[in-house]
Coordinates of C-alpha atoms and ligand atoms in Angstrom, one line a residue:
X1 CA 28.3 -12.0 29.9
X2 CA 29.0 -8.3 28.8
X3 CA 28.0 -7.8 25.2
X4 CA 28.9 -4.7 23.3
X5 CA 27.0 -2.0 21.5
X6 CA 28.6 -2.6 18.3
X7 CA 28.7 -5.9 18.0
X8 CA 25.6 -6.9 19.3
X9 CA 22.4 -8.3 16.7
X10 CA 19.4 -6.0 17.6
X11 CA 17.3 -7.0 14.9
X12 CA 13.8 -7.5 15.5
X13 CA 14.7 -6.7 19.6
X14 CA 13.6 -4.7 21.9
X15 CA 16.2 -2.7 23.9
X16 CA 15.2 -0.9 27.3
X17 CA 17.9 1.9 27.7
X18 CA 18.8 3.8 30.3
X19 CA 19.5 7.1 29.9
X20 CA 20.4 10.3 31.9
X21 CA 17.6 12.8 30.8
X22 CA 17.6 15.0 33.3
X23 CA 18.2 18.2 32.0
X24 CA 17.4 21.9 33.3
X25 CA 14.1 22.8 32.0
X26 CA 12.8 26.6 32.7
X27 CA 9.0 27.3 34.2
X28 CA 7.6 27.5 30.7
X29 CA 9.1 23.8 30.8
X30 CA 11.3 24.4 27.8
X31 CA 14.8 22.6 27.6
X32 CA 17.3 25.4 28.8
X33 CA 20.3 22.5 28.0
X34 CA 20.2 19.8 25.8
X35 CA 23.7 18.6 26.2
X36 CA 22.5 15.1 28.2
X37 CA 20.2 14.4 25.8
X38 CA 22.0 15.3 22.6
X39 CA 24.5 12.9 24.3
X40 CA 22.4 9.8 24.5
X41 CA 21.5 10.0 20.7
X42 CA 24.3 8.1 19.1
X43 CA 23.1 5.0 21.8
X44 CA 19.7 4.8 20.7
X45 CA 20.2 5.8 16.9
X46 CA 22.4 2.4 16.6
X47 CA 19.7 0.4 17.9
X48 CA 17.2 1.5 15.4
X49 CA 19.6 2.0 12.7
X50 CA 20.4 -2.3 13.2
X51 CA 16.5 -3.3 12.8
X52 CA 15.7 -2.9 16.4
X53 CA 13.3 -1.0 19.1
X54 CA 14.4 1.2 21.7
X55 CA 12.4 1.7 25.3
X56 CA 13.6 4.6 27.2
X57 CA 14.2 5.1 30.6
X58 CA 15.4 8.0 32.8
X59 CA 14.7 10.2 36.3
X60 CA 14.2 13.7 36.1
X61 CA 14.8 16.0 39.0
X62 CA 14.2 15.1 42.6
X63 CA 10.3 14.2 42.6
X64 CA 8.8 12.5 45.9
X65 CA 6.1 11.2 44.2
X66 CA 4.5 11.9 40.8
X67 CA 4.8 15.9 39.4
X68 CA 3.8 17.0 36.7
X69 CA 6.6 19.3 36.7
X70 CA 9.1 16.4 36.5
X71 CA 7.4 14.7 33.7
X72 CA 9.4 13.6 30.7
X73 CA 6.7 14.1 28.7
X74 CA 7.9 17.9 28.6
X75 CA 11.2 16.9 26.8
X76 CA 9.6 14.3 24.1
X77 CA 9.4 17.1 20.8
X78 CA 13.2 17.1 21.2
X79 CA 14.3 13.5 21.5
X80 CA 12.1 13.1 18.3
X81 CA 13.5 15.9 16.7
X82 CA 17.0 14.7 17.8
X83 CA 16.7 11.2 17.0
X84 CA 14.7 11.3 13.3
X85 CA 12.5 8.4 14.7
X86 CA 8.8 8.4 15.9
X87 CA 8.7 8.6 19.4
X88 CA 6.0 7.5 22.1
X89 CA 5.7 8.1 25.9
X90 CA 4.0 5.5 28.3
X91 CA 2.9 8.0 31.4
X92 CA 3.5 5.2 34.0
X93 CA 6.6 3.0 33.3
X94 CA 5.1 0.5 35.6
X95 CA 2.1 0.2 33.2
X96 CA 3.6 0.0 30.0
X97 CA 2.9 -3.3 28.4
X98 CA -0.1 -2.9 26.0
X99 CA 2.7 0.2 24.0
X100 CA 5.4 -1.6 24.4
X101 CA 3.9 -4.4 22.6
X102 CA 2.3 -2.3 20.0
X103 CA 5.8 -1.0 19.5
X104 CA 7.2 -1.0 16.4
X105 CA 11.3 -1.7 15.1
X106 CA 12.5 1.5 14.4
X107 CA 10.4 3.6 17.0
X108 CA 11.1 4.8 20.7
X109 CA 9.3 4.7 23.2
X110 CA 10.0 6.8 26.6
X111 CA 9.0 5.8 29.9
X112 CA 7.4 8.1 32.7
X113 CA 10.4 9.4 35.4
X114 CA 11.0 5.9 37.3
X115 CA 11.4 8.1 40.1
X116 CA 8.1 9.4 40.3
X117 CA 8.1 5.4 42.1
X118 CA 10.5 5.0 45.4
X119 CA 11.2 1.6 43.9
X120 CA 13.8 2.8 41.7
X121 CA 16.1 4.6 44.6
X122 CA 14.7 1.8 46.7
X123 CA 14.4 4.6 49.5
X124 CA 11.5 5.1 51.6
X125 CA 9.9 9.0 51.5
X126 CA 8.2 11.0 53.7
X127 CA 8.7 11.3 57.7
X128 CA 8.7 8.7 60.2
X129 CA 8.4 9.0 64.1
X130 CA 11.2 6.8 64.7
X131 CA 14.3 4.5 63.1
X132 CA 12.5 1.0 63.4
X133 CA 9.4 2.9 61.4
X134 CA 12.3 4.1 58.8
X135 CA 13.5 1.0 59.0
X136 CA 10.3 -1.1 58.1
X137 CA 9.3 1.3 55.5
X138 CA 12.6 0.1 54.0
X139 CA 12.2 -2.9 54.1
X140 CA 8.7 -2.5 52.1
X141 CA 10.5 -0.3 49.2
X142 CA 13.0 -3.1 49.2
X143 CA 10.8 -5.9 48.6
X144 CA 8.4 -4.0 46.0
X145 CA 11.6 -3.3 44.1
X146 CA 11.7 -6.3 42.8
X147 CA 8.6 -6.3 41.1
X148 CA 9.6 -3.1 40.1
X149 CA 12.4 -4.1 38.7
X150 CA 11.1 -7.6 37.1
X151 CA 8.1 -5.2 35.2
X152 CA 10.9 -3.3 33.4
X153 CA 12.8 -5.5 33.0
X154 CA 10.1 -7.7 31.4
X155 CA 9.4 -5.0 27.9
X156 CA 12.7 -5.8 26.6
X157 CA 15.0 -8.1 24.9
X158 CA 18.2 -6.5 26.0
X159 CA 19.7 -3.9 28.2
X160 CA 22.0 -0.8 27.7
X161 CA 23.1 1.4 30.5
X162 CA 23.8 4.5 28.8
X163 CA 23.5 6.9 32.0
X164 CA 27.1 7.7 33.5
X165 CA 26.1 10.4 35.3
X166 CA 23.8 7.5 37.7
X167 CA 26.5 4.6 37.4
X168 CA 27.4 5.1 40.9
X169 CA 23.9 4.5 42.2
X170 CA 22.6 0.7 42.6
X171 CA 19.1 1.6 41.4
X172 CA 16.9 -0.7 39.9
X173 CA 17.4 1.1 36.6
X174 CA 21.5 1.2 37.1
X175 CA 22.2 -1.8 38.1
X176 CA 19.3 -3.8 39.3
X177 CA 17.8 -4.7 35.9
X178 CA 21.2 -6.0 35.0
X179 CA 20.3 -9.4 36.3
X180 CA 17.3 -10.2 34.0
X181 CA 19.5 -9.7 31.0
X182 CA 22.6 -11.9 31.4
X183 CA 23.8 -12.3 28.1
X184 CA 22.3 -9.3 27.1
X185 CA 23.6 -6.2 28.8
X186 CA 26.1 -4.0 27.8
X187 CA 26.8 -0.2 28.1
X188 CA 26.1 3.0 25.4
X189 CA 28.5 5.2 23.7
X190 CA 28.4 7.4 26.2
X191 CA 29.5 4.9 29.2
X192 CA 32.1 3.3 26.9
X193 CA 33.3 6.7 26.4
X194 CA 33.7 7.6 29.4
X195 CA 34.8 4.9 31.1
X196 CA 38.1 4.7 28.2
X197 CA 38.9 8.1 29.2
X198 CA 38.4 7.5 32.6
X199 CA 40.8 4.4 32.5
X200 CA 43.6 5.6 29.9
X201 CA 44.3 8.3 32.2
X202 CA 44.8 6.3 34.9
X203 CA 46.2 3.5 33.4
X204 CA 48.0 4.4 30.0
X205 CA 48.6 7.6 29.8
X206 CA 51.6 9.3 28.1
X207 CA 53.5 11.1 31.1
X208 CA 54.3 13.4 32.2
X209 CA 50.3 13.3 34.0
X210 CA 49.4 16.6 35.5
X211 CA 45.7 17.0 37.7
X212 CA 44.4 20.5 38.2
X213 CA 42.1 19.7 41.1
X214 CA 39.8 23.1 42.5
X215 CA 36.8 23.8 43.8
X216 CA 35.8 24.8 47.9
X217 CA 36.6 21.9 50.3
X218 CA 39.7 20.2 51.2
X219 CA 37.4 17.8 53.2
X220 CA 35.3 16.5 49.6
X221 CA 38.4 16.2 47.4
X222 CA 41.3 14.9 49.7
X223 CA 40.1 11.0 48.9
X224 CA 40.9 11.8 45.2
X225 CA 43.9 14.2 45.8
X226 CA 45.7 11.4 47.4
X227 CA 44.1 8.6 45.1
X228 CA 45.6 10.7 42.1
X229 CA 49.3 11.1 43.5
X230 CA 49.5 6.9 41.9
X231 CA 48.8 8.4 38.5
X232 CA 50.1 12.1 38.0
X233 CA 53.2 13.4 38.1
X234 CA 52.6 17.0 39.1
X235 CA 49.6 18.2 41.1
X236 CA 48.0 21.6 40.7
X237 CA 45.8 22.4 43.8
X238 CA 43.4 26.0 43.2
X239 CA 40.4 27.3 44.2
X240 CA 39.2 27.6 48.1
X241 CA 40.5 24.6 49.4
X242 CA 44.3 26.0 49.0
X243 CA 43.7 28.2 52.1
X244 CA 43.4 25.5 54.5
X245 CA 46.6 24.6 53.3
X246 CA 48.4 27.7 53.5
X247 CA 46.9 28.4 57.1
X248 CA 48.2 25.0 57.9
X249 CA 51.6 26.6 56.9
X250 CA 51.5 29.6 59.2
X251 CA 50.0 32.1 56.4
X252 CA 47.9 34.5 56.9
X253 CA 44.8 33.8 54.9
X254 CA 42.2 36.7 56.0
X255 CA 38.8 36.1 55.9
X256 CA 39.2 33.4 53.5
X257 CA 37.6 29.8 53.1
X258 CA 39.5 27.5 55.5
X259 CA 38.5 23.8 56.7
X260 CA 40.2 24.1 60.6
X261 CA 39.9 20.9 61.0
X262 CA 41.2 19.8 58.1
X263 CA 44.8 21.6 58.5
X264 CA 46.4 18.8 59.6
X265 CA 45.6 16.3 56.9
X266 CA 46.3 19.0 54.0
X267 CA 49.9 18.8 55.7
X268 CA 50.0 14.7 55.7
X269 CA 48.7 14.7 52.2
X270 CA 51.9 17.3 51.2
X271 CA 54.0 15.3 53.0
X272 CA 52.6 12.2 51.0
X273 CA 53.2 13.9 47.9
X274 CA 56.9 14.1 48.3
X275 CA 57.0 10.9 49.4
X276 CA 55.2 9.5 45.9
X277 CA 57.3 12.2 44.0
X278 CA 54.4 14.1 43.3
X279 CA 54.8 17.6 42.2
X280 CA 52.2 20.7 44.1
X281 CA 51.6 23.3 42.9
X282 CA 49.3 25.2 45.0
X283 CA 48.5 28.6 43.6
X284 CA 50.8 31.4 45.2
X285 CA 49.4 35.3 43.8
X286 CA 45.9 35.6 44.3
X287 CA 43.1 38.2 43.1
X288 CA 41.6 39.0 47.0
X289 CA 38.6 40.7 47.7
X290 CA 36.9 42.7 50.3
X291 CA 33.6 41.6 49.6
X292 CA 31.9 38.2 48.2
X293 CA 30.1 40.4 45.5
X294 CA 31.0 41.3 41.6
X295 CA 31.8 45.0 42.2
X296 CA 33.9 44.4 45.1
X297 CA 37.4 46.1 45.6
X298 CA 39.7 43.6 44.5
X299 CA 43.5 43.3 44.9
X300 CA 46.5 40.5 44.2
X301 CA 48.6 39.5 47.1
X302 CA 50.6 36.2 48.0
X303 CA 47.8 33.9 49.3
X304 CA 49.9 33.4 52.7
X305 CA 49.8 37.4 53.0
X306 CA 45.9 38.3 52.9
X307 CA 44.8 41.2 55.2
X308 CA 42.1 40.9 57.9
X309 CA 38.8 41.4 56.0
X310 CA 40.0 40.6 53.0
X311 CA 39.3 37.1 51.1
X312 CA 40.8 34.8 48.3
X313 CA 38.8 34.5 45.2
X314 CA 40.5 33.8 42.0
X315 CA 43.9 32.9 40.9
X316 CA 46.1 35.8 39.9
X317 CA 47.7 35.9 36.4
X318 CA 51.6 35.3 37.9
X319 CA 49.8 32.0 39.5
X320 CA 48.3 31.2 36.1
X321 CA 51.3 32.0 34.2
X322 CA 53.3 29.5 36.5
X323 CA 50.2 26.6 36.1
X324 CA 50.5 27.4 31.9
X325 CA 54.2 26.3 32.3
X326 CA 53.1 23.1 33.6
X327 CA 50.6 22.3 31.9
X328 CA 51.9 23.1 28.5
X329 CA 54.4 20.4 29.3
X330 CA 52.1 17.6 30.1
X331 CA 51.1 15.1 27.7
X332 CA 47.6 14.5 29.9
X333 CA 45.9 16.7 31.8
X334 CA 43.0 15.8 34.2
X335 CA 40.9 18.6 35.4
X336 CA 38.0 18.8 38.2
X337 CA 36.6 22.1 40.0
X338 CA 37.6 25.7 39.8
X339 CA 40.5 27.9 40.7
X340 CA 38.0 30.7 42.0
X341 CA 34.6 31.6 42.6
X342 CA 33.4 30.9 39.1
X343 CA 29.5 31.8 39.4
X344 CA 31.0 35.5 40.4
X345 CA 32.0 36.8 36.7
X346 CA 34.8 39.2 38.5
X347 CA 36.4 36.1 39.9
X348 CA 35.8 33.4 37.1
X349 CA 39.2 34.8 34.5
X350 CA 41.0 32.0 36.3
X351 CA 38.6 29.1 35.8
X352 CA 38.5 30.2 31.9
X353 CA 41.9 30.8 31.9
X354 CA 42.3 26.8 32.5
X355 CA 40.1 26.0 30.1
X356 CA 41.7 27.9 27.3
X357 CA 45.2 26.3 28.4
X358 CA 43.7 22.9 28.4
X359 CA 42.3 23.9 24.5
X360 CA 45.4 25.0 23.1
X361 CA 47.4 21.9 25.2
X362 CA 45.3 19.9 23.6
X363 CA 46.0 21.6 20.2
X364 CA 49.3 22.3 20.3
X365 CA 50.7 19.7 22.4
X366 CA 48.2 16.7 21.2
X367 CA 47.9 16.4 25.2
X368 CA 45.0 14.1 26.4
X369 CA 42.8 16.7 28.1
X370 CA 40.0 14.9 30.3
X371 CA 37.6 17.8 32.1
X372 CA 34.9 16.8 34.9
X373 CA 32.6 18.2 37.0
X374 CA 29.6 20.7 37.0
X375 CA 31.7 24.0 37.1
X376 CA 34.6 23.0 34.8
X377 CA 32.2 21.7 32.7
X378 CA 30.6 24.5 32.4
X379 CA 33.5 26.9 31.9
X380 CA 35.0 24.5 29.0
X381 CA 31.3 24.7 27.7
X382 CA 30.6 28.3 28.0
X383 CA 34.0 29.1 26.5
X384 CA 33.1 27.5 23.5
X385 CA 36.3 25.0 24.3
X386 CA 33.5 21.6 24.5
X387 CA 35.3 20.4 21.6
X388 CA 39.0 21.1 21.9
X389 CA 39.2 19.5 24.9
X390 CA 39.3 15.7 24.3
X391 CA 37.3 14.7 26.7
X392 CA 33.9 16.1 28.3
X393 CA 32.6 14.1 31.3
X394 CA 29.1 14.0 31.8
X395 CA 29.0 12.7 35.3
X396 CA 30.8 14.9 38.4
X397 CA 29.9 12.4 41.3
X398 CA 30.5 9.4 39.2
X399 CA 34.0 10.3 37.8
X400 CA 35.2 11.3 40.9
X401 CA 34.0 8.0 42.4
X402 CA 35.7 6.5 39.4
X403 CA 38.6 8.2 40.0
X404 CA 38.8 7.3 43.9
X405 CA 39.2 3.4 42.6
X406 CA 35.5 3.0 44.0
X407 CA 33.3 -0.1 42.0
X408 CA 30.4 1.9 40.7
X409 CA 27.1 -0.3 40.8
X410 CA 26.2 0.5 37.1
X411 CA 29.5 -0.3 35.9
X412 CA 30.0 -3.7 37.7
X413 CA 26.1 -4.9 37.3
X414 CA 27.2 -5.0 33.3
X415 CA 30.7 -6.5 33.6
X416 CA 29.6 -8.8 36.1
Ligands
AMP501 P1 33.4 21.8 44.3 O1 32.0 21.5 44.1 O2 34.0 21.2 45.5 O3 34.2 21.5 43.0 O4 33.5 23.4 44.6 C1 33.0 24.3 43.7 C2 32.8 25.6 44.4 O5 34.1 26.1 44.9 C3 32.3 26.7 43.5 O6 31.0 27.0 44.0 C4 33.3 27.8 43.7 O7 32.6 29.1 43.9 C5 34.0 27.5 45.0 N1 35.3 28.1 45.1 C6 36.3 28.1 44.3 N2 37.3 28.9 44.7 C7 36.8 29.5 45.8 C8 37.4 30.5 46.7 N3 38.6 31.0 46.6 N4 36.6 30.8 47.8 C9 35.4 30.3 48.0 N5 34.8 29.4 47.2 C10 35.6 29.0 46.1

């Protein structure tokens, strides 16, 4: 049975936590963003603040095996300067038993990366000859899982999933773990927050709903495009996926990003659009230029009239002036990927553009404003817009799997 962070009596338990620590570290191993783990604080403060322990959990990185570069050890001085608590590290989470039993209410303690083990992915590493030797290798990861899995589970009272940005993974931390703790799992602040925004957009939000879906590839955001026509009432398509459609149009699109394969479904899903009374608006005046560089020649053009040699970058102001319209009449506004090449400063006004419409919708408008993924993120971040927005996901690949209608592991392994 699900329990719930603010309800449940940790007293005198243990809770073994998982948390989504992986954060950018520089090569002098210093924190370059501590967003993630600023994030998790409120989780494991409640714990201690109601008489109980915490046990920390978390990857970092992508290590095959253990690194010292991917230790959390690096990161320790600021959860204990974030958290006003006494915190300890166990260097193998798999050998943990003597601190976790000389660990004290009120005190952390954080586990080595569980993915310096394959156990917690469950995935075999390294090379093999052949499938049946992949295969077997499996199989082995498989079965030591679950005395992975049973040793982590076995240092605590209780289990909170606090890692969004991991729900839809079935690792043994994720989901796995779940199991041993059937009357006592439930999720952190920070999956309870996002899963509320997640759901009151799709479910009950005050209309009209607009989506301003960018970023490069018709092909990785069709799934969601379509999936969102059942909430939203207008559609804003940007970035380098609107060229496919425009070439599937007859336009002339230049040298810019186009899925060829893909024309044909970008013309079914406008198609199903109008059939679900879904507004598009796909941007029209671009900023093109004649080089993927900062200081190349740039001019604005309809995005269906782009000269040989020349590509589409950014939105142009007319387009943004036309998406502002929109936007400041809607009363929720979902928002995932950029309008332009964002990591290129020349072509990133549109991307921050959005985010200050989505601030000041938010402001003026009391629209529900729910921004995903890495880049939007980052522009509502780096625009100093974080909090005028109401809502921050932390987890790209998991809201958009949320968002498709998929089951993610760590969600359903607590409300199981
Ligand atoms: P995604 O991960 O699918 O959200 O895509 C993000 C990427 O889309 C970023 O790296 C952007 O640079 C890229 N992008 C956005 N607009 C364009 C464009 N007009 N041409 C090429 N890439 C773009």
């Amino acid at each position: 049975m699900q329990q719930f962070i603010d309800t449940y009596d940790f007293a005198g338990k243990k809770a073994i936590v998982r948390v989504d620590f992986n954060v950018p570290l520089n090569e002098k191993m210093e924190i370059t963003d501590d967003t993630r783990i600023r994030a998790a604080i409120p989780t494991l403060k409640k714990v201690i603040e109601k008489g109980g322990a915490v046990i920390v959990m978390s990857h970092l990185g992508r290590p095959k095996g253990v690194t010292e570069k991917f230790s959390l050890k690096h990161i320790l001085g600021r959860v204990e300067e974030l958290l006003g608590a006494p915190v300890k590290f166990a260097d193998d989470c798999q050998a943990a038993d003597a601190q976790v039993a000389a660990l004290k209410m009120g005190e952390c303690l954080v586990l080595e990366n569980l993915r310096f083990y394959a156990e917690e992915e469950g995935k075999p590493r390294g090379e093999f000859a052949t499938d049946e030797e992949k295969k077997a290798a499996k199989a082995v990861v498989k079965e030591n899982q679950k005395e992975f899995v049973k040793k982590l589970a076995s240092y605590a009272d209780c289990y909170i999933n606090d890692a969004f940005g991991t729900a839809h993974r079935a690792h043994a931390s994720t989901a796995l773990i779940a199991d041993y703790f059937p009357n006592d799992k439930m999720f952190g602040y920070v999956m309870e927050g996002e899963i509320k925004a997640i759901d009151h957009v799709l479910k009950t939000p005050e209309h009209p709903v607009t989506a301003i879906v960018g970023g490069a590839k018709v092909s990785s955001k069709i799934t969601i495009i379509e999936k969102l026509f059942d909430a939203v009432d207008n559609m804003i398509i940007g970035g380098g996926m609107v060229y496919t459609f425009k070439k599937a149009q007859g336009g002339q699109i230049g040298r810019s990003l186009c899925e060829d394969d893909q024309m044909q479904l970008a013309l079914d899903t406008l198609k199903k659009a109008e059939e679900k009374g879904v507004k598009i608006y796909l941007s029209k005046e671009v900023v093109i230029a004649d080089d993927f560089s900062n200081d190349a020649n740039t001019k604005i053009c309809l995005n269906s009239e782009i000269p040989d040699g020349w590509e589409g970058m950014d939105a142009a102001p007319s387009t943004l002036a036309m998406w502002e319209e929109v936007l400041m009449n809607s009363k929720t506004i979902l928002w995932n990927g950029p309008v332009g090449v964002f990591e290129i400063p020349a072509f990133a006004k549109g991307t921050n553009r959005i985010a200050e419409i989505l601030a000041k919708a938010t402001a003026e408008n009391g629209a529900f404003t729910l921004v995903g993924g890495g880049d939007s993120v980052a522009a509502v971040t780096q625009m100093g817009y974080a909090n005028k927005v109401s809502y921050v996901s932390t987890g790209g690949g998991a809201m958009l799997e949320y968002l498709e209608g998929k089951e993610l592991p760590g969600i359903a392994a607590i409300r199981k």
